[in-house]
Coordinates of C-alpha atoms and ligand atoms in Angstrom, one line a residue:
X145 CA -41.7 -25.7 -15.1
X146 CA -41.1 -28.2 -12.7
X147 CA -38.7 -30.2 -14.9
X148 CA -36.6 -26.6 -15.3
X149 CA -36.6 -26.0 -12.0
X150 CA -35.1 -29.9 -10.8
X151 CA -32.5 -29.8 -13.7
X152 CA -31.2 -26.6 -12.6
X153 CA -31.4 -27.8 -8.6
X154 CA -28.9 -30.8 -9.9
X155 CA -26.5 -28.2 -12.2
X156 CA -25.5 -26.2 -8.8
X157 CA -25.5 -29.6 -6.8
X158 CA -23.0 -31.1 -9.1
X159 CA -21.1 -27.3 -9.3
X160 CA -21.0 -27.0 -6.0
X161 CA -19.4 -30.4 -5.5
X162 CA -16.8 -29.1 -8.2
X163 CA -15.8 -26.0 -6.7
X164 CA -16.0 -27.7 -3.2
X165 CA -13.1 -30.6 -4.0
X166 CA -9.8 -28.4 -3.6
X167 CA -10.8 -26.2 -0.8
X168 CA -12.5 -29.1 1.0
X169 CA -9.3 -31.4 0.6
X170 CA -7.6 -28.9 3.5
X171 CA -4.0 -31.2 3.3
X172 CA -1.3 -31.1 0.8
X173 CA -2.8 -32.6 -2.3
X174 CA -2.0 -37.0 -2.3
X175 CA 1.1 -37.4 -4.7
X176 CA 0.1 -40.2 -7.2
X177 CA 1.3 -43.5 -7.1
X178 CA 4.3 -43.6 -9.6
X179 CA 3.9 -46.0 -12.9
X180 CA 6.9 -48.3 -11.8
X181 CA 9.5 -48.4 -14.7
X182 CA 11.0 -51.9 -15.5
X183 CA 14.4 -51.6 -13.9
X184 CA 15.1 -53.0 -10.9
X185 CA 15.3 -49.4 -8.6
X186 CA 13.2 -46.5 -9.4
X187 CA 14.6 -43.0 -9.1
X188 CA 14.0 -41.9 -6.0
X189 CA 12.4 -38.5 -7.0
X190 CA 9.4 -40.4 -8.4
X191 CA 8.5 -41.5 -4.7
X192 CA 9.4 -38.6 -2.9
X193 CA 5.9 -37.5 -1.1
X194 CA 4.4 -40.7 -2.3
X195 CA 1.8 -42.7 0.2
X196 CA 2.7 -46.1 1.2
X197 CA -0.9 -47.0 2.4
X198 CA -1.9 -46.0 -1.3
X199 CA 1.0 -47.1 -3.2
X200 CA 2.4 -50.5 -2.9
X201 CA 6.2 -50.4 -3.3
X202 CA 7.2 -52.8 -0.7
X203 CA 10.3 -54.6 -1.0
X204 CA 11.4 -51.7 -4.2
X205 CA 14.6 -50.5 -4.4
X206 CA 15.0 -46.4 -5.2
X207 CA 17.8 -45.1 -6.7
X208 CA 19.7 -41.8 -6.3
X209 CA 23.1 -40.2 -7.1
X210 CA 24.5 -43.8 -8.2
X211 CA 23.4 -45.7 -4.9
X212 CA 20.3 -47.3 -4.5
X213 CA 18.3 -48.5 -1.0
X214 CA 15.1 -50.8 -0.2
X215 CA 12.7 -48.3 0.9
X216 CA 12.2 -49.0 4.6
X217 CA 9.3 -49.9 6.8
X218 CA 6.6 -46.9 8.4
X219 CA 8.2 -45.1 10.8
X220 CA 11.8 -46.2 9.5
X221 CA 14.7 -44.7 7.5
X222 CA 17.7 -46.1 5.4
X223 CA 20.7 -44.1 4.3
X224 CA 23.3 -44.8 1.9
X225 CA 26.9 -43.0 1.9
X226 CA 29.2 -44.2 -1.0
X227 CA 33.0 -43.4 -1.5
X228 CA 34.2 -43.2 -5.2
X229 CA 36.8 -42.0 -7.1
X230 CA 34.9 -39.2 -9.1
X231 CA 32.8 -38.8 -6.1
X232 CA 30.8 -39.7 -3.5
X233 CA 26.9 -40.7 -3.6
X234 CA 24.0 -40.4 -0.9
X235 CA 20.5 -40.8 -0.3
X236 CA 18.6 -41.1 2.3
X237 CA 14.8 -42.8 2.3
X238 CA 12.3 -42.3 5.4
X239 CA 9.1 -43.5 6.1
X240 CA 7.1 -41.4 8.2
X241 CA 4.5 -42.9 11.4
X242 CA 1.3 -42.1 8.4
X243 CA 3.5 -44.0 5.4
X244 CA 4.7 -40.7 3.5
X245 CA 8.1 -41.3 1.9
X246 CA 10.8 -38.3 2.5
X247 CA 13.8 -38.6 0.3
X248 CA 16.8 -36.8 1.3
X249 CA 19.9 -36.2 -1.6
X250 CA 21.9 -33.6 -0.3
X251 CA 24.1 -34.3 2.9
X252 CA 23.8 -31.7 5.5
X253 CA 27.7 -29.9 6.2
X254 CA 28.6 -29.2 9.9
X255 CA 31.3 -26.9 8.7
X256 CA 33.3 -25.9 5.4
X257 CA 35.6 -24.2 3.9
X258 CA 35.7 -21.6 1.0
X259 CA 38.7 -22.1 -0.5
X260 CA 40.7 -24.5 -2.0
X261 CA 44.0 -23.1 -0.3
X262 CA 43.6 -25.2 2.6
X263 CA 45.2 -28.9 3.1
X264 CA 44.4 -31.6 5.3
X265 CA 45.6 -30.5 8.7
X266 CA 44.1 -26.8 8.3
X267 CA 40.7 -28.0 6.3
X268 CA 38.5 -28.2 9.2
X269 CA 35.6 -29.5 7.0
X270 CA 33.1 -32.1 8.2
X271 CA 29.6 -33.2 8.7
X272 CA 27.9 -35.5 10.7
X273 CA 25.0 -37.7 10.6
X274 CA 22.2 -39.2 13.2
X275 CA 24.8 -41.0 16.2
X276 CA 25.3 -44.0 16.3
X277 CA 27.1 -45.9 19.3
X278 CA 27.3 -49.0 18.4
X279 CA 28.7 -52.1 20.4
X280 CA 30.4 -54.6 17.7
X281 CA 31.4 -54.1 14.0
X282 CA 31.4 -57.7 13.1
X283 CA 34.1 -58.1 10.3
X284 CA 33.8 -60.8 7.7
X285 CA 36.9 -61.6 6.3
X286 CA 36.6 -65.1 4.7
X287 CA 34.0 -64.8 2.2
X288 CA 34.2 -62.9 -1.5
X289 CA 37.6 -61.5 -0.3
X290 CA 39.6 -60.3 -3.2
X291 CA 42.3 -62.7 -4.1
X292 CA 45.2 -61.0 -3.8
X293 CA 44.3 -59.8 -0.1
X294 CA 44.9 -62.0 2.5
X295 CA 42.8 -62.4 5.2
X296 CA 45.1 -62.0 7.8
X297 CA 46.3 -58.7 6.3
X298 CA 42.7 -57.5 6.0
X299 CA 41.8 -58.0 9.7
X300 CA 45.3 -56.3 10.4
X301 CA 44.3 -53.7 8.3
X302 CA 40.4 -53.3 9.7
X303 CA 41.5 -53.0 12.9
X304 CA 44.1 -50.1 12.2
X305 CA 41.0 -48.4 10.9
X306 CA 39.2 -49.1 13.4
X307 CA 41.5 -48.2 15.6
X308 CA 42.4 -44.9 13.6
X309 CA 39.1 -43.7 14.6
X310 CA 39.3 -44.6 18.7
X311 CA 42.5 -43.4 19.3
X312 CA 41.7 -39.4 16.5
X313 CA 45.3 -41.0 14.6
X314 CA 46.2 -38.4 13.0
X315 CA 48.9 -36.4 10.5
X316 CA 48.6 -33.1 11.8
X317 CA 49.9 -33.8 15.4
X318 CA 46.3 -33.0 17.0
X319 CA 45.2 -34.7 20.2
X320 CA 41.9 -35.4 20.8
X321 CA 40.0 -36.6 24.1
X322 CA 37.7 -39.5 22.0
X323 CA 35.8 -42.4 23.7
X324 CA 34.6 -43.9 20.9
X325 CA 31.8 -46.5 21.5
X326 CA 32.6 -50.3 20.1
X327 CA 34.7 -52.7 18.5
X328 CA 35.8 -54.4 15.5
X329 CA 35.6 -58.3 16.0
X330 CA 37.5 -59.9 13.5
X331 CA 37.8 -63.6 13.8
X332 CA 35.3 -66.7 12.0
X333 CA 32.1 -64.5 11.4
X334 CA 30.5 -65.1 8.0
X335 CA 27.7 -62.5 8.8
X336 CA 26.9 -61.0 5.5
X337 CA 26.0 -56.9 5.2
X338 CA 22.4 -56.7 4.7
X339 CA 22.8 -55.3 0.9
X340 CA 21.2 -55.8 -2.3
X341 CA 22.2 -58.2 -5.5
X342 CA 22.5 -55.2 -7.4
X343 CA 24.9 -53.5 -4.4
X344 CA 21.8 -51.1 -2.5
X345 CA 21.4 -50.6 0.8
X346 CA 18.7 -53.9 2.3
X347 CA 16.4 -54.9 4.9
X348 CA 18.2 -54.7 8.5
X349 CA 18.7 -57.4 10.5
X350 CA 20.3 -55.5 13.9
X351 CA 23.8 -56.9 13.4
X352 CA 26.4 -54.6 12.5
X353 CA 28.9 -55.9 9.5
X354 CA 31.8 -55.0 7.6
X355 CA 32.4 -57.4 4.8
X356 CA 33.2 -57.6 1.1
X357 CA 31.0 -57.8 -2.0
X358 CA 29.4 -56.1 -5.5
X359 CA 29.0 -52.5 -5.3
X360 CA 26.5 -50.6 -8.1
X361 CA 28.6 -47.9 -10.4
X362 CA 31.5 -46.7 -9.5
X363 CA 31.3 -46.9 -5.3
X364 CA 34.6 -48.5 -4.0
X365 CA 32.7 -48.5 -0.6
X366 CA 29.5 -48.2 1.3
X367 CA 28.4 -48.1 4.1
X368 CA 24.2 -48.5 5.0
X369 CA 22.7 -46.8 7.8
X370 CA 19.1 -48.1 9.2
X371 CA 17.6 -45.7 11.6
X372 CA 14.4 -46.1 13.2
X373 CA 12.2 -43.0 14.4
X374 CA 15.3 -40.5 13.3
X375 CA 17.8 -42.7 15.6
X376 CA 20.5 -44.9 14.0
X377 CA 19.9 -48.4 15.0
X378 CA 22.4 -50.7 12.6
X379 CA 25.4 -49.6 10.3
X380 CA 26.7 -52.9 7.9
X381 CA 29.7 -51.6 5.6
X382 CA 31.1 -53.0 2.0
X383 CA 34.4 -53.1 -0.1
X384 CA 33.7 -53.4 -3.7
X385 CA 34.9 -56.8 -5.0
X386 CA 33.7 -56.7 -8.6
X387 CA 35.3 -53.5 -10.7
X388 CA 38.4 -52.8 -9.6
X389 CA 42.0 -54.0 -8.3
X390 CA 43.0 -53.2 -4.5
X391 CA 46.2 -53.0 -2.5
X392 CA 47.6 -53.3 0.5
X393 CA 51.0 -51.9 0.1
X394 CA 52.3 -48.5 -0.9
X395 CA 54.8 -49.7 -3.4
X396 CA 54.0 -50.3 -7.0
X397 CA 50.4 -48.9 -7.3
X398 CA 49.6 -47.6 -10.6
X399 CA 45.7 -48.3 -10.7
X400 CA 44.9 -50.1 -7.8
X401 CA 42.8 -48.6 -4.6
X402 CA 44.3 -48.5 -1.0
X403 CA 42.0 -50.9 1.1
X404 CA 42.7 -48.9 4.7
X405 CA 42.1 -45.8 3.2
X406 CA 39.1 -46.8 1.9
X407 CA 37.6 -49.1 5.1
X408 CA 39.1 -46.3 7.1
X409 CA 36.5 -43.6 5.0
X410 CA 33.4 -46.3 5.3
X411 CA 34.6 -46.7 9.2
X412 CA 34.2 -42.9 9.9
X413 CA 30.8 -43.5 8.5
X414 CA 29.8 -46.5 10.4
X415 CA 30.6 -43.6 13.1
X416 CA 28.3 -41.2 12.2
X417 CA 30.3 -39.2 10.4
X418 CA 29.0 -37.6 6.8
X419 CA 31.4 -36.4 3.7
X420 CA 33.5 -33.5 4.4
X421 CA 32.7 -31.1 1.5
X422 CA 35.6 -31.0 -0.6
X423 CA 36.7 -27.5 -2.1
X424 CA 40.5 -28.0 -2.7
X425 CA 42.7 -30.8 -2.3
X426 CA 42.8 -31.2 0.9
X427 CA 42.1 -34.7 1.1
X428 CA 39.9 -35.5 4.5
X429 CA 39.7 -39.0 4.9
X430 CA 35.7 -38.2 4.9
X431 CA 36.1 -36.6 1.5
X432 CA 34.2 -38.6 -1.0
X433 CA 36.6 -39.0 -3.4
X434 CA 39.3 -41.6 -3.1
X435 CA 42.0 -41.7 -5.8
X436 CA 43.7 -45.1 -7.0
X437 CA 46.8 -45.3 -5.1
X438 CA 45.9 -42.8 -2.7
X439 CA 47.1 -43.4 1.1
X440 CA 46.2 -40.3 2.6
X441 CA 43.0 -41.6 4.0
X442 CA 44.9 -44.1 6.3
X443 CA 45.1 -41.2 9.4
X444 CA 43.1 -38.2 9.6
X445 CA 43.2 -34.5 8.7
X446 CA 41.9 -31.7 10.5
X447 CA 38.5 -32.3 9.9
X448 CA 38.1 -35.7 10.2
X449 CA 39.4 -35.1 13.9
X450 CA 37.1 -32.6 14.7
X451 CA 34.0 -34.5 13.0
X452 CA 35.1 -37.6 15.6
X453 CA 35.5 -35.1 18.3
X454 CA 31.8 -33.4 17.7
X455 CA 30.4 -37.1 17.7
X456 CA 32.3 -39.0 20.5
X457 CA 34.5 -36.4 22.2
X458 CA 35.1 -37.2 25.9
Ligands
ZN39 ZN1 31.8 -42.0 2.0

């Protein structure tokens, strides 16, 4: 009798403690540590929720919508924005203060349009992403340059970008007030971008770059944003030296890409500006596609002037 009455004592212990485990857990359910495939990046759904005082994926690369990033430090974020020329890419990777990782895929639009009957100087797209007013772009233009660009042309050329941006040059006879923060330094810096081997977004180092160098897929540019606590803290920006053929010049392009369209599109970004959805052909300079040939990009449209203006309008 005694025997029964113990065995039956532990059956609605060990019950209890049963029935007790979800309703006493209270928070979300832990996601489980994700069995790290082989590859180099892992795809950056497999992370999303997971706990970095539980799971150990420092130093891993994560991998979304053909651009990859080094998941950041607690309390830290990392952002990649990639220009292509069937399409942009973007992810975005944050760590919150208690190590939970938040992946972001979709970029956030400011304003749109709905149809594609608009061009560039009545498409008044744009988006924009966490400010950034930085001092100095530093611009390396020595190293893994492209051969057929010369590096006096490409500092010519960065700084019409650059300048672009400042002074709102644009096609559609607009005149914004700007005071956009910074400069570009071109000169003898050999400061690389803080980007991976296999072209991802890195670990910052709190300098600000634009240089050249491999890009993953198809990106002809991209431009890595490192935020810490939701503020943007260091923007580094590359041109793709390892797929493709780039020019200069407007005459005799049949399949090469347009480098001051192209640094001009990663320079809005390095401003804080995101990709313009793209509904016709209107052709922002922040849409994400760049064509081969394609010049457009050199000044801005509509919204690329009103995306400047919402970030560093004075
Ligand atoms: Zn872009």
């Amino acid at each position: 009798m005694k025997l029964a009455t113990r065995a039956i004592s532990i059956a609605v212990v060990v019950l209890a403690a049963v029935v007790a485990l979800p309703a006493g857990a209270g928070a979300s359910p832990a996601v489980p540590c994700p069995s790290l495939p082989s590859q180099a990046a892992i795809p950056a759904r497999l992370v999303q929720g997971v706990d970095l005082t539980v799971c150990d994926l420092a130093g891993r690369s994560v991998s979304a919508n053909g651009v990859e990033v080094v998941i950041p430090a607690r309390g830290e974020g990392v952002q990649a924005e990639a220009a292509g020329s069937t399409g942009g890419g973007f992810l975005r990777v944050e760590v919150g203060a208690d190590g939970k990782v938040a992946v972001i895929t979709e970029e956030a639009q400011a304003a749109t349009t709905t149809t594609s009957a608009y061009d560039r100087c009545t498409d008044y797209s744009f988006a924009t992403t966490a400010k950034f007013s930085p001092t100095a772009f530093y611009l390396n233009s020595t190293e893994r340059r492209p051969g057929n660009i010369a590096k006096s042309i490409f500092e010519s050329i960065a700084l019409s970008s650059f300048s672009t941006w400042k002074n709102g040059t644009n096609s559609c006879g607009l005149t914004p007030a700007l005071k956009v923060p910074g400069s570009l330094s071109s000169g003898a810096w050999t400061y690389d971008a803080n980007f991976t081997l296999s072209g991802g977004c890195g670990t910052r180092d709190s300098r600000n770059v634009v240089d050249w160098g491999p890009l993953a897929g198809g990106n002809l540019g991209l431009t890595c944003t490192w935020l810490v606590n939701g503020a943007a803290v260091e923007k580094d920006v590359r041109l793709d030296n390892s797929e493709r053929a780039w020019t200069t010049g407007q005459t005799g392009c049949t399949t090469a890409y347009d480098v001051r369209s192209v640094l001009t599109h990663e320079l809005g970004h390095a401003l804080s500006l995101g990709h313009a959805a793209e509904y016709g052909g209107s052709d922002l300079t922040m849409s994400p596609n760049i064509g081969a040939c394609q010049v457009s990009a050199r000044v801005l449209g509509a919204g690329d002037v009103r995306a400047i203006q919402t970030q560093h309008g004075g």
